[in-house]
C-alpha positions as a LaTeX table, in Angstrom:
\begin{tabular}{lrrr}
\hline
Residue & $x$ (\AA) & $y$ (\AA) & $z$ (\AA) \\
\hline
Met1 & 11.89 & 2.52 & 34.27 \\
Val2 & 9.57 & 3.79 & 31.34 \\
Thr3 & 5.78 & 4.31 & 32.34 \\
Ala4 & 3.20 & 3.90 & 30.23 \\
Asp5 & 2.64 & 7.67 & 29.65 \\
Asp6 & 6.39 & 7.61 & 28.09 \\
Arg7 & 5.50 & 5.04 & 25.58 \\
His8 & 4.74 & 5.82 & 21.98 \\
Ile9 & 1.25 & 4.62 & 20.26 \\
Val10 & 2.61 & 2.96 & 17.25 \\
Ile11 & 0.48 & 2.05 & 13.69 \\
Ser12 & 2.20 & 0.17 & 11.33 \\
Val13 & 0.38 & 1.11 & 7.90 \\
Asp14 & 1.86 & $-1.60$ & 5.44 \\
Cys15 & 1.14 & $-5.12$ & 6.96 \\
His16 & $-0.26$ & $-7.71$ & 5.12 \\
Gly17 & $-2.64$ & $-10.62$ & 5.41 \\
Gly18 & $-5.16$ & $-13.16$ & 4.07 \\
Ala19 & $-6.70$ & $-16.48$ & 4.49 \\
Pro20 & $-5.36$ & $-19.80$ & 3.57 \\
Val21 & $-6.69$ & $-20.95$ & 0.22 \\
Leu22 & $-9.10$ & $-23.19$ & 1.65 \\
Gly23 & $-10.02$ & $-20.87$ & 4.17 \\
Tyr24 & $-11.63$ & $-18.49$ & 1.61 \\
Arg25 & $-14.32$ & $-21.33$ & 0.74 \\
Asp26 & $-16.93$ & $-20.40$ & 3.38 \\
Tyr27 & $-16.84$ & $-16.58$ & 2.40 \\
Leu28 & $-17.67$ & $-17.34$ & $-1.22$ \\
Glu29 & $-21.18$ & $-17.33$ & $-2.50$ \\
Ser30 & $-22.17$ & $-21.00$ & $-2.56$ \\
Ser31 & $-22.81$ & $-21.03$ & $-6.04$ \\
Tyr32 & $-19.11$ & $-20.66$ & $-6.77$ \\
His33 & $-18.18$ & $-23.69$ & $-4.39$ \\
Glu34 & $-17.87$ & $-26.05$ & $-6.98$ \\
Glu35 & $-15.67$ & $-24.17$ & $-9.10$ \\
Phe36 & $-13.64$ & $-23.12$ & $-6.02$ \\
Asp37 & $-13.44$ & $-26.93$ & $-5.38$ \\
Arg38 & $-12.09$ & $-27.76$ & $-8.99$ \\
Trp39 & $-9.77$ & $-24.46$ & $-8.71$ \\
Ala40 & $-8.30$ & $-25.43$ & $-5.38$ \\
Ala41 & $-7.72$ & $-29.41$ & $-6.10$ \\
Ala42 & $-5.24$ & $-28.12$ & $-8.80$ \\
Tyr43 & $-3.63$ & $-25.16$ & $-6.94$ \\
Glu44 & $-0.35$ & $-25.01$ & $-5.47$ \\
Val45 & 0.69 & $-22.09$ & $-3.36$ \\
Pro46 & 3.64 & $-20.40$ & $-5.21$ \\
Tyr47 & 5.22 & $-18.49$ & $-2.16$ \\
Glu48 & 7.73 & $-20.28$ & 0.47 \\
Asp49 & 6.43 & $-17.71$ & 3.06 \\
Met50 & 2.76 & $-18.50$ & 2.85 \\
Lys51 & 3.62 & $-22.15$ & 3.39 \\
Gly52 & 4.26 & $-24.15$ & 6.95 \\
Glu53 & 4.37 & $-22.66$ & 10.06 \\
Glu54 & 5.52 & $-19.26$ & 8.60 \\
Gly55 & 2.45 & $-18.84$ & 6.66 \\
Ser56 & 0.09 & $-18.59$ & 9.87 \\
Arg57 & 1.14 & $-15.12$ & 10.26 \\
Asn58 & $-1.52$ & $-13.94$ & 7.78 \\
Trp59 & $-4.14$ & $-15.48$ & 9.01 \\
Asp60 & $-3.80$ & $-16.47$ & 12.81 \\
Ser61 & $-4.99$ & $-13.68$ & 14.88 \\
Asp62 & $-3.60$ & $-14.36$ & 18.22 \\
Arg63 & $-0.40$ & $-15.00$ & 16.96 \\
Arg64 & $-0.32$ & $-11.53$ & 14.75 \\
Leu65 & $-1.06$ & $-9.67$ & 18.26 \\
Arg66 & 1.64 & $-11.33$ & 19.69 \\
Asp67 & 4.26 & $-10.88$ & 17.24 \\
Leu68 & 3.17 & $-6.96$ & 16.63 \\
Glu69 & 3.02 & $-6.61$ & 20.33 \\
Gln70 & 6.38 & $-7.95$ & 20.67 \\
Asp71 & 7.49 & $-5.49$ & 17.83 \\
Gly72 & 5.95 & $-2.38$ & 19.95 \\
Ile73 & 3.14 & $-2.04$ & 17.43 \\
Val74 & $-0.68$ & $-1.96$ & 19.17 \\
Ala75 & $-2.54$ & $-1.79$ & 15.68 \\
Glu76 & $-2.11$ & $-2.31$ & 11.94 \\
Val77 & $-3.32$ & $-1.47$ & 8.36 \\
Leu78 & $-3.87$ & $-4.76$ & 6.44 \\
Phe79 & $-3.06$ & $-5.08$ & 2.83 \\
Pro80 & $-3.91$ & $-8.24$ & 1.02 \\
Asn81 & $-0.88$ & $-10.69$ & 0.65 \\
Thr82 & $-2.57$ & $-14.16$ & 0.25 \\
Val83 & $-4.00$ & $-15.94$ & $-3.07$ \\
Pro84 & $-7.45$ & $-14.97$ & $-3.22$ \\
Pro85 & $-10.09$ & $-17.64$ & $-5.03$ \\
Phe86 & $-9.80$ & $-17.90$ & $-8.82$ \\
Phe87 & $-6.29$ & $-15.81$ & $-9.19$ \\
Ser88 & $-2.86$ & $-17.59$ & $-9.91$ \\
Thr89 & $-0.66$ & $-15.04$ & $-8.14$ \\
Ala90 & $-1.43$ & $-12.70$ & $-4.87$ \\
Ser91 & $-3.81$ & $-10.05$ & $-6.18$ \\
Leu92 & $-1.36$ & $-7.54$ & $-5.04$ \\
Ala93 & 1.12 & $-8.42$ & $-7.60$ \\
Ser94 & $-1.03$ & $-9.61$ & $-10.43$ \\
Gly95 & $-3.15$ & $-6.44$ & $-10.31$ \\
Gln96 & $-5.87$ & $-6.16$ & $-13.16$ \\
Ala97 & $-3.61$ & $-7.80$ & $-15.87$ \\
Ala98 & $-4.64$ & $-10.56$ & $-18.11$ \\
Val99 & $-8.23$ & $-10.65$ & $-17.45$ \\
Arg100 & $-9.33$ & $-12.38$ & $-20.39$ \\
Asn101 & $-12.93$ & $-12.87$ & $-20.83$ \\
Ala102 & $-16.21$ & $-12.00$ & $-18.74$ \\
Glu103 & $-16.05$ & $-15.17$ & $-17.11$ \\
Glu104 & $-12.70$ & $-14.81$ & $-15.60$ \\
Leu105 & $-13.65$ & $-11.39$ & $-14.36$ \\
Arg106 & $-16.97$ & $-12.96$ & $-13.01$ \\
Arg107 & $-14.45$ & $-15.35$ & $-10.83$ \\
Arg108 & $-12.30$ & $-12.68$ & $-10.19$ \\
Arg109 & $-14.31$ & $-10.45$ & $-8.67$ \\
Ala110 & $-16.05$ & $-13.51$ & $-6.43$ \\
Gly111 & $-12.75$ & $-14.41$ & $-5.26$ \\
Leu112 & $-12.14$ & $-10.36$ & $-4.25$ \\
Gln113 & $-15.55$ & $-10.35$ & $-2.56$ \\
Ala114 & $-14.43$ & $-13.55$ & $-0.37$ \\
His115 & $-11.16$ & $-11.92$ & 0.72 \\
Asn116 & $-13.05$ & $-8.74$ & 1.78 \\
Arg117 & $-15.32$ & $-10.79$ & 3.81 \\
Trp118 & $-12.57$ & $-12.66$ & 5.39 \\
Leu119 & $-10.81$ & $-9.46$ & 5.93 \\
Ala120 & $-13.71$ & $-7.91$ & 8.00 \\
Asp121 & $-14.08$ & $-10.71$ & 10.24 \\
Phe122 & $-10.26$ & $-11.07$ & 10.70 \\
Cys123 & $-10.24$ & $-7.16$ & 11.51 \\
Ala124 & $-13.31$ & $-7.92$ & 13.96 \\
Met125 & $-10.97$ & $-10.33$ & 16.26 \\
Ala126 & $-8.96$ & $-7.32$ & 17.43 \\
Lys127 & $-11.66$ & $-4.59$ & 17.48 \\
Gly128 & $-10.05$ & $-1.17$ & 16.86 \\
Arg129 & $-6.41$ & $-2.36$ & 16.20 \\
Arg130 & $-7.03$ & $-3.53$ & 12.60 \\
Ser131 & $-8.15$ & $-1.35$ & 9.59 \\
Gly132 & $-8.43$ & $-3.39$ & 6.41 \\
Val133 & $-7.68$ & $-2.24$ & 2.79 \\
Phe134 & $-10.18$ & $-3.77$ & 0.62 \\
Gln135 & $-10.12$ & $-4.84$ & $-3.23$ \\
Val136 & $-12.01$ & $-4.20$ & $-6.25$ \\
Met137 & $-11.96$ & $-5.11$ & $-9.86$ \\
Leu138 & $-12.44$ & $-2.02$ & $-12.11$ \\
His139 & $-13.42$ & $-3.40$ & $-15.21$ \\
Asp140 & $-17.21$ & $-3.00$ & $-14.29$ \\
Ile141 & $-17.24$ & 0.53 & $-12.37$ \\
Asp142 & $-20.67$ & 0.00 & $-11.15$ \\
Ala143 & $-19.92$ & $-3.72$ & $-9.70$ \\
Ala144 & $-16.90$ & $-2.10$ & $-8.04$ \\
Ile145 & $-18.93$ & 0.70 & $-6.43$ \\
Glu146 & $-21.23$ & $-2.01$ & $-5.23$ \\
Asp147 & $-18.08$ & $-3.98$ & $-3.53$ \\
Ile148 & $-17.15$ & $-0.75$ & $-2.12$ \\
Arg149 & $-20.08$ & $-0.02$ & $-0.56$ \\
Ala150 & $-20.35$ & $-3.37$ & 0.78 \\
Ala151 & $-17.00$ & $-3.50$ & 2.07 \\
Val152 & $-17.57$ & $-0.26$ & 4.08 \\
Asp153 & $-20.79$ & $-1.69$ & 5.64 \\
Ser154 & $-19.30$ & $-4.56$ & 6.80 \\
Gly155 & $-17.09$ & $-2.39$ & 9.08 \\
Leu156 & $-13.70$ & $-2.02$ & 6.87 \\
Arg157 & $-12.27$ & 1.37 & 7.18 \\
Gly158 & $-8.99$ & 1.21 & 5.52 \\
Gly159 & $-10.04$ & 1.94 & 1.94 \\
Val160 & $-9.70$ & 0.67 & $-1.54$ \\
Val161 & $-6.24$ & $-0.62$ & $-2.80$ \\
Leu162 & $-6.03$ & 1.21 & $-6.18$ \\
Pro163 & $-5.47$ & $-1.51$ & $-8.86$ \\
Gly164 & $-2.93$ & $-1.29$ & $-11.41$ \\
Ala165 & $-4.09$ & $-0.36$ & $-14.61$ \\
Pro166 & $-1.14$ & $-0.64$ & $-17.15$ \\
Pro167 & $-1.28$ & $-0.94$ & $-21.03$ \\
Gly168 & $-2.55$ & $-4.54$ & $-21.54$ \\
Ser169 & $-5.12$ & $-4.81$ & $-18.76$ \\
Gly170 & $-8.19$ & $-3.78$ & $-20.75$ \\
Leu171 & $-8.49$ & $-0.79$ & $-18.30$ \\
Pro172 & $-8.10$ & 2.67 & $-19.25$ \\
Pro173 & $-4.20$ & 3.28 & $-18.14$ \\
Leu174 & $-4.73$ & 7.05 & $-17.19$ \\
Tyr175 & $-6.52$ & 7.59 & $-13.91$ \\
Tyr176 & $-7.91$ & 11.07 & $-14.84$ \\
His177 & $-10.12$ & 9.24 & $-17.17$ \\
Asp178 & $-13.90$ & 9.42 & $-16.86$ \\
His179 & $-14.31$ & 5.71 & $-15.98$ \\
Tyr180 & $-12.59$ & 6.10 & $-12.94$ \\
Gly181 & $-14.94$ & 9.29 & $-11.74$ \\
Pro182 & $-17.70$ & 7.38 & $-9.52$ \\
Leu183 & $-14.51$ & 5.47 & $-7.82$ \\
Trp184 & $-13.53$ & 8.89 & $-6.77$ \\
Glu185 & $-16.81$ & 10.37 & $-5.99$ \\
Thr186 & $-17.92$ & 7.25 & $-3.94$ \\
Cys187 & $-14.44$ & 7.35 & $-1.78$ \\
Val188 & $-15.21$ & 10.78 & $-1.03$ \\
Glu189 & $-18.71$ & 10.06 & $-0.13$ \\
Leu190 & $-18.00$ & 7.24 & 2.08 \\
Gly191 & $-14.64$ & 9.21 & 3.75 \\
Ile192 & $-12.15$ & 6.31 & 2.76 \\
Pro193 & $-8.97$ & 6.47 & 0.96 \\
Ile194 & $-7.33$ & 5.49 & $-2.14$ \\
Asn195 & $-4.19$ & 3.23 & $-1.61$ \\
Cys196 & $-1.57$ & 2.91 & $-4.12$ \\
His197 & 0.70 & $-0.06$ & $-2.88$ \\
Ser198 & 4.06 & $-0.26$ & $-4.68$ \\
Gly199 & 4.17 & $-3.58$ & $-7.02$ \\
Gly200 & 0.72 & $-2.95$ & $-8.00$ \\
Ser201 & 0.97 & $-0.77$ & $-11.06$ \\
Gly202 & 3.55 & $-1.69$ & $-13.44$ \\
Pro203 & 3.46 & $-4.38$ & $-16.41$ \\
Arg204 & 5.22 & $-7.36$ & $-16.60$ \\
Thr205 & 7.03 & $-7.14$ & $-19.80$ \\
Gly206 & 8.51 & $-11.28$ & $-19.83$ \\
Asp207 & 10.34 & $-13.59$ & $-17.96$ \\
Arg208 & 13.78 & $-12.48$ & $-19.16$ \\
Arg209 & 16.64 & $-11.28$ & $-16.47$ \\
Glu210 & 16.58 & $-8.15$ & $-18.10$ \\
Asp211 & 12.73 & $-7.93$ & $-17.65$ \\
Asp212 & 13.20 & $-8.47$ & $-14.19$ \\
Met213 & 15.73 & $-5.89$ & $-13.66$ \\
Phe214 & 13.68 & $-3.31$ & $-15.67$ \\
Phe215 & 10.39 & $-4.12$ & $-13.63$ \\
Leu216 & 12.09 & $-3.33$ & $-10.54$ \\
Met217 & 13.83 & $-0.27$ & $-11.77$ \\
Glu218 & 10.87 & 1.14 & $-13.13$ \\
Met219 & 8.26 & $-0.12$ & $-10.09$ \\
Lys220 & 8.78 & 3.45 & $-8.48$ \\
Trp221 & 8.05 & 5.17 & $-12.00$ \\
Trp222 & 4.68 & 4.07 & $-12.01$ \\
Asp223 & 3.78 & 4.83 & $-8.43$ \\
Gln224 & 5.26 & 8.48 & $-9.55$ \\
Arg225 & 3.11 & 8.15 & $-12.72$ \\
Thr226 & $-0.07$ & 7.51 & $-10.98$ \\
Leu227 & 0.70 & 10.75 & $-8.61$ \\
Arg228 & 1.14 & 12.71 & $-11.72$ \\
His229 & $-2.05$ & 11.57 & $-13.31$ \\
Leu230 & $-3.99$ & 12.69 & $-10.16$ \\
Val231 & $-2.49$ & 16.11 & $-9.61$ \\
Leu232 & $-2.17$ & 17.35 & $-13.07$ \\
Gly233 & $-4.76$ & 15.36 & $-14.55$ \\
Gly234 & $-6.99$ & 17.11 & $-12.28$ \\
Val235 & $-8.80$ & 14.59 & $-10.51$ \\
Leu236 & $-7.74$ & 16.12 & $-6.97$ \\
Glu237 & $-8.85$ & 19.42 & $-8.08$ \\
Arg238 & $-12.48$ & 17.79 & $-9.11$ \\
Tyr239 & $-12.70$ & 15.67 & $-6.06$ \\
Pro240 & $-10.97$ & 18.15 & $-3.09$ \\
Gly241 & $-12.16$ & 15.78 & $-0.37$ \\
Leu242 & $-10.60$ & 12.65 & $-2.11$ \\
Lys243 & $-7.49$ & 11.15 & 0.16 \\
Val244 & $-4.61$ & 8.94 & $-1.36$ \\
Val245 & $-1.86$ & 7.18 & 0.19 \\
Phe246 & 1.32 & 5.86 & $-1.61$ \\
Thr247 & 2.69 & 3.29 & 0.29 \\
Glu248 & 5.82 & 1.12 & 0.23 \\
Val249 & 7.42 & 3.75 & $-2.44$ \\
Gly250 & 9.77 & 5.42 & $-0.11$ \\
Val251 & 9.61 & 9.10 & 0.64 \\
Gly252 & 12.84 & 10.51 & $-0.74$ \\
Trp253 & 11.72 & 11.12 & $-4.45$ \\
Ile254 & 8.67 & 13.05 & $-3.38$ \\
Pro255 & 9.99 & 16.39 & $-2.81$ \\
Ala256 & 11.96 & 16.23 & $-6.17$ \\
Leu257 & 8.96 & 15.07 & $-8.15$ \\
Leu258 & 6.73 & 18.00 & $-6.13$ \\
Gln259 & 9.54 & 20.21 & $-7.47$ \\
Ser260 & 9.24 & 19.29 & $-10.73$ \\
Met261 & 5.72 & 19.39 & $-11.17$ \\
Asp262 & 5.65 & 23.15 & $-9.58$ \\
Arg263 & 7.90 & 23.96 & $-12.13$ \\
Phe264 & 5.84 & 22.48 & $-15.12$ \\
Phe265 & 2.74 & 24.13 & $-13.55$ \\
Asp266 & 4.48 & 27.51 & $-13.32$ \\
Ser267 & 5.89 & 27.08 & $-17.07$ \\
Ala268 & 2.56 & 26.35 & $-18.37$ \\
Arg269 & 0.75 & 29.52 & $-16.53$ \\
Thr270 & 3.29 & 32.08 & $-18.28$ \\
Pro271 & 2.38 & 34.19 & $-21.18$ \\
Ser272 & 5.31 & 32.57 & $-23.23$ \\
Gly273 & 5.03 & 29.22 & $-21.87$ \\
Leu274 & 8.59 & 29.65 & $-20.47$ \\
Ala275 & 9.89 & 29.97 & $-17.03$ \\
Gly276 & 13.19 & 30.07 & $-15.17$ \\
Glu277 & 15.17 & 27.02 & $-16.76$ \\
Gly278 & 12.92 & 26.51 & $-19.35$ \\
Val279 & 10.37 & 24.03 & $-19.18$ \\
Thr280 & 8.06 & 24.65 & $-21.98$ \\
Tyr281 & 4.18 & 23.90 & $-22.30$ \\
His282 & 2.10 & 25.20 & $-25.37$ \\
Gly283 & $-1.56$ & 24.85 & $-24.68$ \\
Ser284 & $-2.17$ & 25.67 & $-21.08$ \\
His285 & $-5.61$ & 25.37 & $-21.18$ \\
Val286 & $-5.47$ & 21.82 & $-19.23$ \\
Ile287 & $-3.01$ & 23.49 & $-16.23$ \\
Asp288 & $-5.34$ & 26.42 & $-16.19$ \\
Gln289 & $-8.10$ & 24.05 & $-14.55$ \\
Leu290 & $-6.11$ & 23.56 & $-11.80$ \\
Ser291 & $-6.70$ & 26.13 & $-8.83$ \\
Leu292 & $-3.53$ & 24.95 & $-6.69$ \\
Arg293 & 0.09 & 24.00 & $-7.47$ \\
Pro294 & 0.70 & 20.39 & $-7.54$ \\
Ser295 & 2.47 & 20.77 & $-4.07$ \\
Glu296 & $-0.21$ & 22.34 & $-2.47$ \\
Tyr297 & $-2.49$ & 19.02 & $-3.90$ \\
Trp298 & $-0.35$ & 16.89 & $-1.83$ \\
Lys299 & $-0.57$ & 19.17 & 1.57 \\
Arg300 & $-4.11$ & 18.84 & 0.97 \\
Gln301 & $-4.78$ & 15.56 & 0.04 \\
Cys302 & $-2.13$ & 13.15 & 0.06 \\
Tyr303 & 0.23 & 10.73 & 2.25 \\
Val304 & 3.04 & 8.58 & 2.56 \\
Gly305 & 2.79 & 5.12 & 3.86 \\
Ala306 & 6.57 & 5.01 & 4.86 \\
Ser307 & 7.80 & 1.29 & 5.20 \\
Phe308 & 11.74 & 0.96 & 5.73 \\
Leu309 & 11.45 & 4.90 & 6.88 \\
His310 & 15.38 & 5.58 & 6.71 \\
Pro311 & 17.03 & 8.58 & 8.79 \\
Ser312 & 17.91 & 10.04 & 5.01 \\
Glu313 & 14.06 & 10.46 & 4.46 \\
Thr314 & 13.42 & 11.50 & 8.06 \\
Ala315 & 15.73 & 14.33 & 7.14 \\
Lys316 & 13.39 & 15.26 & 4.53 \\
Arg317 & 10.31 & 15.22 & 6.76 \\
Glu318 & 9.44 & 19.05 & 6.59 \\
Leu319 & 9.97 & 18.73 & 2.65 \\
Val320 & 7.31 & 16.00 & 2.53 \\
Gly321 & 5.16 & 17.39 & 5.36 \\
Val322 & 5.34 & 15.67 & 9.24 \\
Asp323 & 1.79 & 15.46 & 8.83 \\
Lys324 & 1.85 & 13.16 & 5.77 \\
Ile325 & 4.41 & 10.75 & 6.83 \\
Met326 & 3.11 & 7.45 & 8.28 \\
Trp327 & 5.32 & 4.44 & 9.39 \\
Gly328 & 5.23 & 1.03 & 8.44 \\
Ser329 & 6.88 & $-2.59$ & 9.04 \\
Asp330 & 5.85 & $-4.56$ & 6.35 \\
Tyr331 & 4.98 & $-7.50$ & 8.63 \\
Pro332 & 4.84 & $-10.61$ & 8.07 \\
His333 & 7.02 & $-10.07$ & 4.56 \\
Val334 & 10.50 & $-11.59$ & 4.53 \\
Glu335 & 12.26 & $-8.19$ & 4.52 \\
Ala336 & 9.81 & $-6.52$ & 6.92 \\
Ser337 & 11.25 & $-4.55$ & 9.96 \\
Phe338 & 9.88 & $-7.69$ & 12.53 \\
Pro339 & 11.44 & $-8.56$ & 14.63 \\
Tyr340 & 13.47 & $-5.68$ & 14.80 \\
Ser341 & 10.86 & $-2.90$ & 14.66 \\
Arg342 & 11.87 & $-0.91$ & 17.59 \\
Glu343 & 15.10 & $-0.82$ & 16.24 \\
Ala344 & 14.10 & 0.29 & 13.16 \\
Met345 & 12.29 & 3.29 & 14.83 \\
Arg346 & 15.17 & 4.42 & 16.98 \\
Phe347 & 17.16 & 4.49 & 13.64 \\
Ala348 & 14.83 & 6.24 & 11.92 \\
Phe349 & 13.59 & 9.04 & 14.76 \\
Ala350 & 16.70 & 9.48 & 16.38 \\
Gly351 & 17.00 & 13.23 & 17.73 \\
Val352 & 13.40 & 13.71 & 15.81 \\
Pro353 & 11.15 & 15.55 & 18.27 \\
Val354 & 8.88 & 13.86 & 20.27 \\
Asp355 & 5.61 & 15.22 & 18.69 \\
Glu356 & 6.75 & 15.07 & 15.15 \\
Thr357 & 7.51 & 11.53 & 16.09 \\
Ala358 & 4.51 & 10.61 & 17.69 \\
Ala359 & 2.36 & 12.16 & 14.78 \\
Met360 & 4.50 & 9.91 & 11.99 \\
Leu361 & 4.21 & 6.81 & 14.21 \\
Ala362 & 0.39 & 7.04 & 15.22 \\
Gly363 & $-1.33$ & 10.44 & 14.76 \\
Asn364 & $-1.60$ & 10.90 & 10.91 \\
Ala365 & $-2.62$ & 7.14 & 10.68 \\
Ala366 & $-5.30$ & 7.31 & 13.28 \\
Gly367 & $-7.26$ & 10.02 & 11.79 \\
Leu368 & $-7.03$ & 8.83 & 8.08 \\
Tyr369 & $-7.77$ & 5.16 & 8.87 \\
Gly370 & $-10.25$ & 5.44 & 11.57 \\
Phe371 & $-8.33$ & 4.17 & 14.57 \\
Ser372 & $-8.99$ & 6.00 & 18.17 \\
Leu373 & $-5.58$ & 6.86 & 19.59 \\
Asp374 & $-7.74$ & 6.85 & 23.03 \\
Gly375 & $-8.59$ & 3.25 & 22.69 \\
Leu376 & $-4.83$ & 2.39 & 21.82 \\
Arg377 & $-3.69$ & 3.70 & 24.96 \\
Ser378 & $-3.96$ & 0.84 & 27.08 \\
Ala379 & $-1.95$ & $-1.37$ & 24.86 \\
Ala380 & 0.47 & 1.02 & 23.84 \\
Gly381 & 0.95 & 1.58 & 27.59 \\
Arg382 & 1.95 & $-2.36$ & 28.06 \\
Val383 & 4.12 & $-2.68$ & 24.81 \\
Gly384 & 5.06 & 0.92 & 23.20 \\
Pro385 & 8.79 & 1.72 & 22.49 \\
Gly386 & 9.72 & 4.44 & 25.33 \\
Arg387 & 9.70 & 8.19 & 24.08 \\
Gly388 & 13.16 & 8.63 & 25.13 \\
Glu389 & 14.28 & 5.56 & 24.08 \\
Val390 & 13.39 & 6.13 & 20.22 \\
Ala391 & 14.44 & 9.58 & 20.38 \\
Ala392 & 17.83 & 8.44 & 21.70 \\
Gly393 & 18.56 & 6.43 & 18.57 \\
Val394 & 20.41 & 3.14 & 18.26 \\
Asp395 & 24.12 & 2.27 & 17.25 \\
Pro396 & 23.61 & 0.06 & 14.35 \\
Ala397 & 26.92 & $-1.90$ & 15.53 \\
Thr398 & 24.86 & $-3.36$ & 18.25 \\
Leu399 & 22.22 & $-4.99$ & 15.89 \\
Pro400 & 22.05 & $-8.61$ & 15.16 \\
Pro401 & 23.53 & $-9.46$ & 11.80 \\
Ala402 & 19.88 & $-10.64$ & 10.84 \\
Ala403 & 18.48 & $-7.05$ & 10.78 \\
Ala404 & 20.33 & $-6.61$ & 7.76 \\
Lys405 & 17.53 & $-8.27$ & 5.62 \\
Cys406 & 15.42 & $-4.94$ & 6.34 \\
Pro407 & 15.83 & $-1.91$ & 3.84 \\
Ala408 & 14.99 & 0.21 & 6.99 \\
Phe409 & 18.71 & $-0.18$ & 8.04 \\
Ala410 & 20.07 & 0.19 & 4.36 \\
Gly411 & 23.88 & 1.08 & 4.57 \\
Ala412 & 24.26 & 0.99 & 8.52 \\
Met413 & 25.38 & $-2.43$ & 8.86 \\
Pro414 & 27.22 & $-5.01$ & 6.62 \\
Gly415 & 25.01 & $-6.83$ & 4.26 \\
Ala416 & 21.69 & $-4.46$ & 4.64 \\
Ala417 & 19.94 & $-3.56$ & 1.67 \\
Thr418 & 21.28 & $-0.34$ & $-0.14$ \\
Thr419 & 18.22 & 0.58 & $-2.19$ \\
Gln420 & 14.34 & $-0.44$ & $-1.46$ \\
Met421 & 14.78 & $-2.25$ & $-4.82$ \\
Gly422 & 15.88 & $-5.31$ & $-2.93$ \\
Asp423 & 12.70 & $-5.65$ & $-0.73$ \\
Asn424 & 10.47 & $-5.56$ & $-3.94$ \\
Arg425 & 12.01 & $-8.97$ & $-5.60$ \\
Lys426 & 9.30 & $-10.95$ & $-4.13$ \\
Val427 & 7.20 & $-9.38$ & $-6.49$ \\
Val428 & 9.00 & $-10.55$ & $-9.42$ \\
Glu429 & 9.15 & $-13.80$ & $-8.33$ \\
Gln430 & 5.49 & $-14.05$ & $-7.63$ \\
Ser431 & 4.69 & $-12.72$ & $-11.10$ \\
Arg432 & 7.11 & $-14.93$ & $-12.78$ \\
Asn433 & 6.72 & $-18.33$ & $-10.92$ \\
Ala434 & 3.05 & $-18.37$ & $-9.96$ \\
Pro435 & 1.25 & $-21.08$ & $-11.66$ \\
Lys436 & $-1.40$ & $-20.06$ & $-14.47$ \\
Ile437 & $-4.86$ & $-20.77$ & $-14.38$ \\
Ala438 & $-6.11$ & $-22.84$ & $-17.15$ \\
\hline
\end{tabular}
């Protein structure tokens, strides 16, 4: 018999939600209602998992609580999912690209403001158990800061989801550009993180199948590029209080990239510009402005939201930092670990010391996203997975065939995803098949 004290507290740092299209109307400023009515009358929801019975998982508060508790989860970090007013696709997929004029920027900002207001109310329905990640447009940085302050004042503590700024977006594509300085400064002042979520950073280059393939292959590269910009571009040096989270991008790539950046840093710091295996850099004045090695900035300021955490990644936890890894289920997406999250935790954390597992399942996220572990303990005592159960692992042969949809079980059972690329195909379909706004 597992007692309440023997259960893990579990916080998923990668969940998604949003209002149904018409549910945003009351959250828009009234001056937009006529425009919204015209837009909504012609709009068709482009995603099957947001229609019918399954769609309500995004906005039905009671259903979410039941589903998550069934999965052993007592709290969640909420990223956007549904389509906000005046967008043609989910904003996480469309990012900041193709804002054609000031009028469209005005409408889109209003749409994101409506989402943020809805999100604040939705989080309040399960006080202490939801932390909402809010959205801004970065073309007008002063307006973005105004929206950040409004979101925090409304009670949202999940921080900003960093919009993509690929070439063609109308934004400086380099995050170390001075344009973004006030954004970093405001987040430090308010004590909220910047969140980089997979699929939001890279550009769409076309609609051919080859374009789809390279979008998927390069998706992680764009997130790695963001980390390089923030570290080697001096952002984390200039803003030592800034916290950055990389979510749904995997874990395995982090040690190699940090090692590569450390070698580059060490090479640039030598008088000859050469070190060891011969990375060269001439003009080290840029690197000379950094007081820490890249891996030290990671340890001081960065985290990973490890959706679909795999045993091969858990094995690298010391290289990444046990205090930097946070677990996520990706609910309610098709590839989410729901309703097999208990099994996913057992698969990922088999044999891992209990205190380390507790940190990755809840402790790290609590500190970053403003959850109270004491406040969550009662619910966890009812529904949390047993500590011994998680440490004991799971025999993949006992998993139901339907679990193969989730990349958390990659390679463990017939039909399971073999890479994290498969779970991101929805981003391609969202971008390619969505209707366009006239």
